[in-house]
PDB file of C-alpha atoms in Angstrom:
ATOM      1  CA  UNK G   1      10.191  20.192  24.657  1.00  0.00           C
ATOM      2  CA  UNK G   2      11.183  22.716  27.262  1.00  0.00           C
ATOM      3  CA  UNK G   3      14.007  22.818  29.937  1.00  0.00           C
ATOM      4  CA  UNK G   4      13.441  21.238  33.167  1.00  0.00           C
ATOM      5  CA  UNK G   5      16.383  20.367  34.109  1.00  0.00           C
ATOM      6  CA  UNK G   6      17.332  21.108  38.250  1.00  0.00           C
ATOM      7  CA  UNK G   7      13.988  21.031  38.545  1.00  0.00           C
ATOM      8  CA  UNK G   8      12.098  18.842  41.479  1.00  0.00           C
ATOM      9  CA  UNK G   9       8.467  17.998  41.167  1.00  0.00           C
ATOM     10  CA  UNK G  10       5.814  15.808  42.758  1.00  0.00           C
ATOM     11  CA  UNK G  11       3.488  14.326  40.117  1.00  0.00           C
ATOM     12  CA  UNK G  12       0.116  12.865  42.479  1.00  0.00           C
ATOM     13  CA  UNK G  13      -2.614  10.567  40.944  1.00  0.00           C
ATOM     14  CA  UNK G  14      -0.665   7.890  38.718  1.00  0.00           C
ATOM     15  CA  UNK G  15      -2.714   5.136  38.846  1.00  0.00           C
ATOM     16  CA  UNK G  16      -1.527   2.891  35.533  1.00  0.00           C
ATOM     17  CA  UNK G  17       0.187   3.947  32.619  1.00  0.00           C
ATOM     18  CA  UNK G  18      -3.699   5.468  31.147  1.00  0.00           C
ATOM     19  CA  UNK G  19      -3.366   7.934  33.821  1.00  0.00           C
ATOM     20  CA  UNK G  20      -3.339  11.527  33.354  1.00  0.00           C
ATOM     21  CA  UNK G  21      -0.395  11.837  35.919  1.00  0.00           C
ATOM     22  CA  UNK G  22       1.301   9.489  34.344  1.00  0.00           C
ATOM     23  CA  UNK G  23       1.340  11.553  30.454  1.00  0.00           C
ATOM     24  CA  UNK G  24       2.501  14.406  33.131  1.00  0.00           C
ATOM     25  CA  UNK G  25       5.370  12.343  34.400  1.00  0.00           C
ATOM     26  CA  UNK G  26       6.170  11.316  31.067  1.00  0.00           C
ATOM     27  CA  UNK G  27       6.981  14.771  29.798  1.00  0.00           C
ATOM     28  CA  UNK G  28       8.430  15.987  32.921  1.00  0.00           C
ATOM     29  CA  UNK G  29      11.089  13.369  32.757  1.00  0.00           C
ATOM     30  CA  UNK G  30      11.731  14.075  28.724  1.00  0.00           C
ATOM     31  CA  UNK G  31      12.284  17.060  29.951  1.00  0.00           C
ATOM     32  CA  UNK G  32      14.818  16.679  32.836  1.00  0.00           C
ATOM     33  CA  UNK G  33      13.129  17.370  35.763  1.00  0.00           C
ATOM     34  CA  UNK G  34      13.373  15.090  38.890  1.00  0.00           C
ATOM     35  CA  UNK G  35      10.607  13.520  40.219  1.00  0.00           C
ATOM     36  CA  UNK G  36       8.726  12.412  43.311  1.00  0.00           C
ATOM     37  CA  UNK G  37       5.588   9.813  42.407  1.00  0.00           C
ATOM     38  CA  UNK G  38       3.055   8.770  44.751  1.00  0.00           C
ATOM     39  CA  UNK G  39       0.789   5.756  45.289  1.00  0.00           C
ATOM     40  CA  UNK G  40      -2.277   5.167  47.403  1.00  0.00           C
ATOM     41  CA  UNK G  41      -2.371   1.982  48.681  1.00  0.00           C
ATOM     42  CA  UNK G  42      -0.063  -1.355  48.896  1.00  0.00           C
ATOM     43  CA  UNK G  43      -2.451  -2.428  45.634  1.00  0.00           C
ATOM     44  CA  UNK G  44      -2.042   0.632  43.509  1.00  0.00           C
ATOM     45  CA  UNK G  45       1.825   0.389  44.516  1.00  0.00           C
ATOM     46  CA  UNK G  46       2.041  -2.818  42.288  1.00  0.00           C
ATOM     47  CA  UNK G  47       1.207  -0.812  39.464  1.00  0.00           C
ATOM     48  CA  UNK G  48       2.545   2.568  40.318  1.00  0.00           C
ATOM     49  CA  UNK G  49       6.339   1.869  41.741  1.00  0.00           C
ATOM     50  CA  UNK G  50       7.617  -0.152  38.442  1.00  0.00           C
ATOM     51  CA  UNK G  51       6.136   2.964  36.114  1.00  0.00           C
ATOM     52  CA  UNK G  52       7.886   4.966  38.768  1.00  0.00           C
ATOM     53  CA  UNK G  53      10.763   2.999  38.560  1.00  0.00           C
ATOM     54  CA  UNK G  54      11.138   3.408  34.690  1.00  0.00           C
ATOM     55  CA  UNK G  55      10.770   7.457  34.912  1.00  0.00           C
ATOM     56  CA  UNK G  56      13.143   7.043  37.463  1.00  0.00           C
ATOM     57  CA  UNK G  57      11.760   9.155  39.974  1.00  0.00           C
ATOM     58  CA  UNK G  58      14.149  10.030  42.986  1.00  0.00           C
ATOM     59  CA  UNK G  59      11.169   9.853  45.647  1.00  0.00           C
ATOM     60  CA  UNK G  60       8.332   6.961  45.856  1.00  0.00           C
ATOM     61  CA  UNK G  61       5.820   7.325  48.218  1.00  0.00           C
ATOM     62  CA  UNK G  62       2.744   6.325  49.654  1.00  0.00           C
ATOM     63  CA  UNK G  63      -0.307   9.204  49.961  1.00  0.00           C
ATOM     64  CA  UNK G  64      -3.811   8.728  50.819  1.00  0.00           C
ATOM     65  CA  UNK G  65      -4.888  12.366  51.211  1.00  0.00           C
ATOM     66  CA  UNK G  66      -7.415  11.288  53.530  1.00  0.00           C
ATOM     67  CA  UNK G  67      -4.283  10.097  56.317  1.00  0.00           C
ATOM     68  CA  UNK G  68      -3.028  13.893  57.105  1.00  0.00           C
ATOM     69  CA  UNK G  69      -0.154  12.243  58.152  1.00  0.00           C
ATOM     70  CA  UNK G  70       0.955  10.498  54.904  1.00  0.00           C
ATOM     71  CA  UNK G  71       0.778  14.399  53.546  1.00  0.00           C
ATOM     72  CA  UNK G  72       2.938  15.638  55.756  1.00  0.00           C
ATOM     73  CA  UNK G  73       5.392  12.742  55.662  1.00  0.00           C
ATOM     74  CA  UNK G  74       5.633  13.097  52.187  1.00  0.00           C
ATOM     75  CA  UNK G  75       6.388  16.780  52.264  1.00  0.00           C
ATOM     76  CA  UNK G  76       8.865  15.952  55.016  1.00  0.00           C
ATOM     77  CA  UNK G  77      10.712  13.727  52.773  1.00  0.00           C
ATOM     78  CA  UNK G  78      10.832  15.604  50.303  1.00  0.00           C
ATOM     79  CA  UNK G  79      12.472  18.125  52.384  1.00  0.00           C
ATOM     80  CA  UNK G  80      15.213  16.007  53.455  1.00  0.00           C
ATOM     81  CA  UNK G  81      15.657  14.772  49.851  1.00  0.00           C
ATOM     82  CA  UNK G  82      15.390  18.000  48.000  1.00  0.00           C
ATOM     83  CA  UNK G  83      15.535  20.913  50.232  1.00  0.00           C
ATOM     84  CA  UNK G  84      12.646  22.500  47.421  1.00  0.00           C
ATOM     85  CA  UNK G  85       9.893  21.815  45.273  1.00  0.00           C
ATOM     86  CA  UNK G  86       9.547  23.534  42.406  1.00  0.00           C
ATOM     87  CA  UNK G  87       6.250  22.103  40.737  1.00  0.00           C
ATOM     88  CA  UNK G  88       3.434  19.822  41.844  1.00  0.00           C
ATOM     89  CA  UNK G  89       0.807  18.015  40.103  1.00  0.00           C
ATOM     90  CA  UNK G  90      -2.629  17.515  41.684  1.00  0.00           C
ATOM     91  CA  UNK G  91      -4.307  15.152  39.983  1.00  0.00           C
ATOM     92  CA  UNK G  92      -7.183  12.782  41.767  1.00  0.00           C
ATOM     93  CA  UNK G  93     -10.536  13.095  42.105  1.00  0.00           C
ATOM     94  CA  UNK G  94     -13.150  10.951  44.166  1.00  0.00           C
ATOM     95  CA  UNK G  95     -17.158  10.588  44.949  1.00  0.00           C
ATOM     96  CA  UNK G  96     -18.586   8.094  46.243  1.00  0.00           C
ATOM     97  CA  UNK G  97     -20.811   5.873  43.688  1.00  0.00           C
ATOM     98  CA  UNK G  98     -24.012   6.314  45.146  1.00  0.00           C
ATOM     99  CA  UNK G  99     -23.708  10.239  45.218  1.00  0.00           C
ATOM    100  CA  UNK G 100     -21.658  10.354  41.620  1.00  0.00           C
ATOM    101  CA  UNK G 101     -24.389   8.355  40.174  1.00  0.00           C
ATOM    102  CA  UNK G 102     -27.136  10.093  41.600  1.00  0.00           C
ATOM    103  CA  UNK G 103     -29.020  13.662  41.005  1.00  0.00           C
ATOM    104  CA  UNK G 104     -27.089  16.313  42.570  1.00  0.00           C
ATOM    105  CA  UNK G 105     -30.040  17.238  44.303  1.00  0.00           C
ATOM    106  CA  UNK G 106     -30.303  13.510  46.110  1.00  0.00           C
ATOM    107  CA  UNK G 107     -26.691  13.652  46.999  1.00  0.00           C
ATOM    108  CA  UNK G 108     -25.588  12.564  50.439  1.00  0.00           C
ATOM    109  CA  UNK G 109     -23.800  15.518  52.976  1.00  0.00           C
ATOM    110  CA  UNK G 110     -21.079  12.854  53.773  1.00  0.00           C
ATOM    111  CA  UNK G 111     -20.635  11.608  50.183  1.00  0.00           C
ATOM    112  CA  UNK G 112     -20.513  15.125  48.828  1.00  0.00           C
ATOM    113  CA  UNK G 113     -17.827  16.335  51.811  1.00  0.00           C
ATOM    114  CA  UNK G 114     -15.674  13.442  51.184  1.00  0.00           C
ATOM    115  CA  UNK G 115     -15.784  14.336  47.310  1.00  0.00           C
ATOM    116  CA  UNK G 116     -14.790  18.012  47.933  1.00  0.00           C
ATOM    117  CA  UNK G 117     -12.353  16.597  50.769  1.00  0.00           C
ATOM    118  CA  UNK G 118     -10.681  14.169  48.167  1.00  0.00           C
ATOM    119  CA  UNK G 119     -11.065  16.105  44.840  1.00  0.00           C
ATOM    120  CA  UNK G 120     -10.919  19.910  46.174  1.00  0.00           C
ATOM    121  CA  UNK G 121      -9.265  20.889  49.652  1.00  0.00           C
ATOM    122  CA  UNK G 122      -6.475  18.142  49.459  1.00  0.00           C
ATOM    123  CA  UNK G 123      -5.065  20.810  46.536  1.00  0.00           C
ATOM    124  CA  UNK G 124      -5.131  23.379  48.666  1.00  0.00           C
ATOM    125  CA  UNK G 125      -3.648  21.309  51.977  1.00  0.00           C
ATOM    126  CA  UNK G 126      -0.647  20.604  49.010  1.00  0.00           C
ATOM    127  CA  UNK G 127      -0.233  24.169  47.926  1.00  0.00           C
ATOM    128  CA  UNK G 128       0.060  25.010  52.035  1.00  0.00           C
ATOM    129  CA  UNK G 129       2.973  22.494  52.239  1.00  0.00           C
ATOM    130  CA  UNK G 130       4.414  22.949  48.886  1.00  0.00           C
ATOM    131  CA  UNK G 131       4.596  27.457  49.740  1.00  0.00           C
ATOM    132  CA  UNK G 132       7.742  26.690  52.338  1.00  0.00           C
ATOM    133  CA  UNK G 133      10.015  24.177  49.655  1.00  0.00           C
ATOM    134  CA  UNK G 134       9.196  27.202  46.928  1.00  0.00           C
ATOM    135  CA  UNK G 135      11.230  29.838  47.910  1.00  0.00           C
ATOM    136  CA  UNK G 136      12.387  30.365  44.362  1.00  0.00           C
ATOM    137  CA  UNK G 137       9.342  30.175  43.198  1.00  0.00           C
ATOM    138  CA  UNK G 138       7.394  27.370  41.625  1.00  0.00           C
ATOM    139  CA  UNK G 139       3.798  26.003  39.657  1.00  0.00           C
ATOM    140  CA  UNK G 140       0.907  24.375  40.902  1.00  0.00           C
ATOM    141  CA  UNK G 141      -1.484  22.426  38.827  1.00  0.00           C
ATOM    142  CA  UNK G 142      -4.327  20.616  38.951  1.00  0.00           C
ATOM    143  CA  UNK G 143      -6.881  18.926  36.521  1.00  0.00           C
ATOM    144  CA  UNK G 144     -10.479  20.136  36.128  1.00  0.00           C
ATOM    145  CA  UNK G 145     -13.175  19.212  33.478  1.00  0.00           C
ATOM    146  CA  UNK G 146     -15.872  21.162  31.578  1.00  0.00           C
ATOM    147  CA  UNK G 147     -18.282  20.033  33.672  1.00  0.00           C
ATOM    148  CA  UNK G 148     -17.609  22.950  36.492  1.00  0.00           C
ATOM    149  CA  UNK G 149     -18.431  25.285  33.749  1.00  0.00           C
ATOM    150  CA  UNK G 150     -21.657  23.400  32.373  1.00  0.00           C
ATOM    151  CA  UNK G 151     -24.344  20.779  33.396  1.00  0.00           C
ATOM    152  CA  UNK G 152     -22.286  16.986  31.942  1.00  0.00           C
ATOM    153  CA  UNK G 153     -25.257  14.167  32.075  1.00  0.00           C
ATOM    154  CA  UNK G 154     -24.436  11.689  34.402  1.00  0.00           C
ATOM    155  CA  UNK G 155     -21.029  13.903  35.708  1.00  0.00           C
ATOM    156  CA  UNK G 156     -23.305  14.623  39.051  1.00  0.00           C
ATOM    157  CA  UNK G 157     -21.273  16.167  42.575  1.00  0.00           C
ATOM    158  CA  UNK G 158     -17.995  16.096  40.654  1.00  0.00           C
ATOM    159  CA  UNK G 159     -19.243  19.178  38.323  1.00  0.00           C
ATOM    160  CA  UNK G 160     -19.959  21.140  41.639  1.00  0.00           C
ATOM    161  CA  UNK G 161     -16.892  20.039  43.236  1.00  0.00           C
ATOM    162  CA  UNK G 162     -15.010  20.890  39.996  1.00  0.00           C
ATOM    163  CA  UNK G 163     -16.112  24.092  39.850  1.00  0.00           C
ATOM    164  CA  UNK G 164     -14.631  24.578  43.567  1.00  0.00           C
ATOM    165  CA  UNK G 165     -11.322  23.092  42.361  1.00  0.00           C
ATOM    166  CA  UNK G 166     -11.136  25.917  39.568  1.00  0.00           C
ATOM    167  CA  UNK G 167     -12.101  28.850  41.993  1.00  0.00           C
ATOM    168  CA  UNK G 168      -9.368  27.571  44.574  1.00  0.00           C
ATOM    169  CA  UNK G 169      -7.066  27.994  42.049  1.00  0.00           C
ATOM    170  CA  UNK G 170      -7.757  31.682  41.379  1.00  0.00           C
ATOM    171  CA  UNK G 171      -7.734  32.149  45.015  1.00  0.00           C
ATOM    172  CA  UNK G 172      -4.389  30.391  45.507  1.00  0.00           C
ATOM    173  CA  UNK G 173      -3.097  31.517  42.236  1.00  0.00           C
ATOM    174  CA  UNK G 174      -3.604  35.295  43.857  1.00  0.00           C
ATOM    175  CA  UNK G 175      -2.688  34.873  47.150  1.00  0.00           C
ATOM    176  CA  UNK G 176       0.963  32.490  46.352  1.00  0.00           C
ATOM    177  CA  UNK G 177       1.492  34.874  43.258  1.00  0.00           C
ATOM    178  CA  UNK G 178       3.801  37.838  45.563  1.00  0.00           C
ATOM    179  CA  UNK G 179       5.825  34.457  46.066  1.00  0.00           C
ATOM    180  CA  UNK G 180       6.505  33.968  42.243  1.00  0.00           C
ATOM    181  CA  UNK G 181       4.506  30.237  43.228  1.00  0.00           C
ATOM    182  CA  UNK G 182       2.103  30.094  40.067  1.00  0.00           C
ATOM    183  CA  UNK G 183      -1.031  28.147  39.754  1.00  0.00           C
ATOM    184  CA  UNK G 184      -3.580  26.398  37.403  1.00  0.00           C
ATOM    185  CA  UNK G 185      -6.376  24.217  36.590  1.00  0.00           C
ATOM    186  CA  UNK G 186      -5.899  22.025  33.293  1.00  0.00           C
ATOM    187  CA  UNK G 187      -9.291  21.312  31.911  1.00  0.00           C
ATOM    188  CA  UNK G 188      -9.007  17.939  29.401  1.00  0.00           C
ATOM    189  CA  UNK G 189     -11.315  16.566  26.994  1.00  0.00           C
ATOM    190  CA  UNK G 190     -12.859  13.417  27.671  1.00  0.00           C
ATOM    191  CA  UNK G 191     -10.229  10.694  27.477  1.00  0.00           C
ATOM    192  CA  UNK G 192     -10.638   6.907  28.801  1.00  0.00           C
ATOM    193  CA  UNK G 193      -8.643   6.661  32.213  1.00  0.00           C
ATOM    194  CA  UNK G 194     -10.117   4.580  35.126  1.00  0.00           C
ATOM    195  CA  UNK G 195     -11.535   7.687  36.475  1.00  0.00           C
ATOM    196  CA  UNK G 196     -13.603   8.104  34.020  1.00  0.00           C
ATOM    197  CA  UNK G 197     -14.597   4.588  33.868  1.00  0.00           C
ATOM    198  CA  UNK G 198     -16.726   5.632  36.704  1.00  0.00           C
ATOM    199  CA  UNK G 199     -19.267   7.799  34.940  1.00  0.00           C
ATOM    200  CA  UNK G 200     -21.777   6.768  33.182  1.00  0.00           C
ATOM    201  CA  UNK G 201     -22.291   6.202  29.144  1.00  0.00           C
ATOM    202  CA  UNK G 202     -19.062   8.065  28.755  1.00  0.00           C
ATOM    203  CA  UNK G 203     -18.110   6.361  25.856  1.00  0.00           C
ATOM    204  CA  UNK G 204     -20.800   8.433  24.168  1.00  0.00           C
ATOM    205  CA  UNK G 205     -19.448  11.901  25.984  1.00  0.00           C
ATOM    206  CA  UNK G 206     -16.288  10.830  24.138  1.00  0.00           C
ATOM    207  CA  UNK G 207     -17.897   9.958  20.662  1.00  0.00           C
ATOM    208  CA  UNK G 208     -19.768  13.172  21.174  1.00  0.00           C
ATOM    209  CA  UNK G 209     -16.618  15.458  21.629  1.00  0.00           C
ATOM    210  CA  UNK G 210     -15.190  13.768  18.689  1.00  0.00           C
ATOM    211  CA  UNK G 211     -18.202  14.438  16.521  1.00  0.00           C
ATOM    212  CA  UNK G 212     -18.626  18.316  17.954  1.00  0.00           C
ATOM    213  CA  UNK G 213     -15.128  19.145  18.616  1.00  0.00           C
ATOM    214  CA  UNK G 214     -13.427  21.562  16.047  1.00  0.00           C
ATOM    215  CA  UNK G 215     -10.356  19.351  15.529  1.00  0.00           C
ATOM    216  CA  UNK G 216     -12.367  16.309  15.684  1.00  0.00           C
ATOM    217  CA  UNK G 217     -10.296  14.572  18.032  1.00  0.00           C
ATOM    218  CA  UNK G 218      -9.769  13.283  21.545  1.00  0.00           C
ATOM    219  CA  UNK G 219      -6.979  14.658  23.430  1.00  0.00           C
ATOM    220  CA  UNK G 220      -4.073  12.584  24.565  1.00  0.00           C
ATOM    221  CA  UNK G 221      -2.211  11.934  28.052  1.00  0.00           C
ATOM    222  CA  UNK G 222       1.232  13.135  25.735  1.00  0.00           C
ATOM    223  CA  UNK G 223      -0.858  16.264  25.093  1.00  0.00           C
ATOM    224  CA  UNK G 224      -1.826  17.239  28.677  1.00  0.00           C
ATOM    225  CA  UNK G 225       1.936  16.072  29.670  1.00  0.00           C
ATOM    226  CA  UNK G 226       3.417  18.662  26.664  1.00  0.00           C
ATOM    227  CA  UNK G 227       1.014  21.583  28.034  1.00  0.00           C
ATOM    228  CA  UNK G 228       1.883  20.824  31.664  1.00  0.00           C
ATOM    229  CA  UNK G 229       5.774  20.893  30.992  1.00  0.00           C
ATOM    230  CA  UNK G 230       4.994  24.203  29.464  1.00  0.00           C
ATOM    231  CA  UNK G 231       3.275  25.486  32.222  1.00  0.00           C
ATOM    232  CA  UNK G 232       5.911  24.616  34.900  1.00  0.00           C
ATOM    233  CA  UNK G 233       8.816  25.600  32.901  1.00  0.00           C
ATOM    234  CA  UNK G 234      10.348  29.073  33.073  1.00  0.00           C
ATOM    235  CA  UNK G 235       9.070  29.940  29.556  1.00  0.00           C
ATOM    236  CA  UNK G 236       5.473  30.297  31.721  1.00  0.00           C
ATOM    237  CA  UNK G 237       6.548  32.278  34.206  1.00  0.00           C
ATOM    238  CA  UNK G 238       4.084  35.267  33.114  1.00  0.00           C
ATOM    239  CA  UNK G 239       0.958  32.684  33.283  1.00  0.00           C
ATOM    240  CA  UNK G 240      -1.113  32.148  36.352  1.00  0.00           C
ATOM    241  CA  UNK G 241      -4.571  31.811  37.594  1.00  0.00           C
ATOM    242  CA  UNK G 242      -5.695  30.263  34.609  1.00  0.00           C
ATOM    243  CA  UNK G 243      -8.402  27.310  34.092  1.00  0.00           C
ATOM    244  CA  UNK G 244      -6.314  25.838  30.264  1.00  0.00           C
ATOM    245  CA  UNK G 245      -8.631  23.868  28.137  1.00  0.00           C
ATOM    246  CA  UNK G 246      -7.083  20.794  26.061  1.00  0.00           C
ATOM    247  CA  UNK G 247      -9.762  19.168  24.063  1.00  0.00           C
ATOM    248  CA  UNK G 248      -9.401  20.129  20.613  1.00  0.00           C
ATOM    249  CA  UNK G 249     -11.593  22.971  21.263  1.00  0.00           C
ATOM    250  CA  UNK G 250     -14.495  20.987  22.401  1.00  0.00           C
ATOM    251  CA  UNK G 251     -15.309  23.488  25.176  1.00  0.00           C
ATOM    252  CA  UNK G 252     -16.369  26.215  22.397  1.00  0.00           C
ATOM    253  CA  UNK G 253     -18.865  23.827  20.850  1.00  0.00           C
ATOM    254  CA  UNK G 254     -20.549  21.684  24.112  1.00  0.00           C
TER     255      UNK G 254
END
């Protein structure tokens, strides 16, 4: 697909091989690039490390972005290992059930913090890290969903907290730009990953995009994996700030 070889990147948020992250991996080893994969607990490490393991990946590492100092270790070791980053994927998200599954208007002020802690600022805590090990230059990206453009029944905080994520990107994507460091939000079509397990009746939000969508389809992990390959590689280097929409063109339609 494109050229990534030399190329060192951090892919965050593999959590089987369904995962989003994982479709990102995927493509970024096809191809070339080198790559550092993370895991959040000693369970998720049982599914994570062999995946991992078959990509390869130079660096495998614990990160709970809610343990500053896993963050920072991780960063530090890739230091040591590397000596640069040159791309990053962002590419969790987390609320609380009682707040995802409630009105947005009945959500708690802890629940909706720790959502926008998880799903939001833990982005931008990356990009701060990630700015020193991209002295060349580099691409961060992150993944989004319709629902911070438009009300999603039973999507609840995370559509707020979305829309944040997108808007930090602009802001980061502006501010890292004089540093050649580009940035994005990727905005998928509904696909079945655990994530998404958590919301309710979304096997009807998918039958729905499938039935309104222009190409009639749902996307694919391989898809967002191809797009995000593109968007790190050096044939992107002209694109930042951008929220990308992969859904077969769902997001024209609603």
């Amino acid at each position: 697909m494109f050229n990534l070889h030399g190329k060192k990147g951090l892919v965050v948020g593999v959590a089987n091989n369904h995962s989003i992250a994982y479709g990102c991996a995927k493509a970024f080893d096809l191809c070339g690039a080198d790559l550092a994969i993370t895991y959040m607990n000693a369970k998720s490490e049982t599914y994570v490390r062999p995946l991992a393991e078959i990509l390869g990946a130079d660096i495998i590492a614990p990160l709970d972005v809610e343990q500053p100092e896993q963050l920072e270790a991780l960063f530090k070791l890739i230091e040591e290992k590397w000596g640069k980053l040159d791309f990053l994927v962002h590419s969790i998200a987390f609320a609380p059930k009682d707040d995802l599954h409630g009105r947005v208007t009945d959500s708690s002020r802890e629940g909706f913090m720790r959502a926008m802690d998880i799903s939001c600022h833990s982005f931008v805590r990356m990009a701060k890290l990630a700015e020193p090990l991209m002295q060349d230059g580099g691409c961060l990206l992150t993944m989004s969903y319709m629902g911070a453009d438009e009300v999603i029944e039973n999507y609840g905080i995370m559509g707020p907290v979305k829309a944040a994520l997108q808007s930090v990107s602009r802001y980061l994507a502006a501010e890292l730009g004089p540093k050649g460091i580009r940035v994005h939000a990727i905005s998928p079509g509904p696909l079945q990953t655990r994530a998404a397990s958590g919301i309710k009746e979304f096997d009807k939000l998918m039958e729905h995009a499938i039935e309104r969508a222009p190409l009639h389809t749902l996307v694919s992990i391989e898809d967002i994996g191809a797009l995000s390959a593109y968007l790190v590689s050096d044939v992107a280097k002209s694109l930042t700030g951008g929220t990308i929409h992969i859904d077969g063109g769902y997001h024209i339609v609603g």
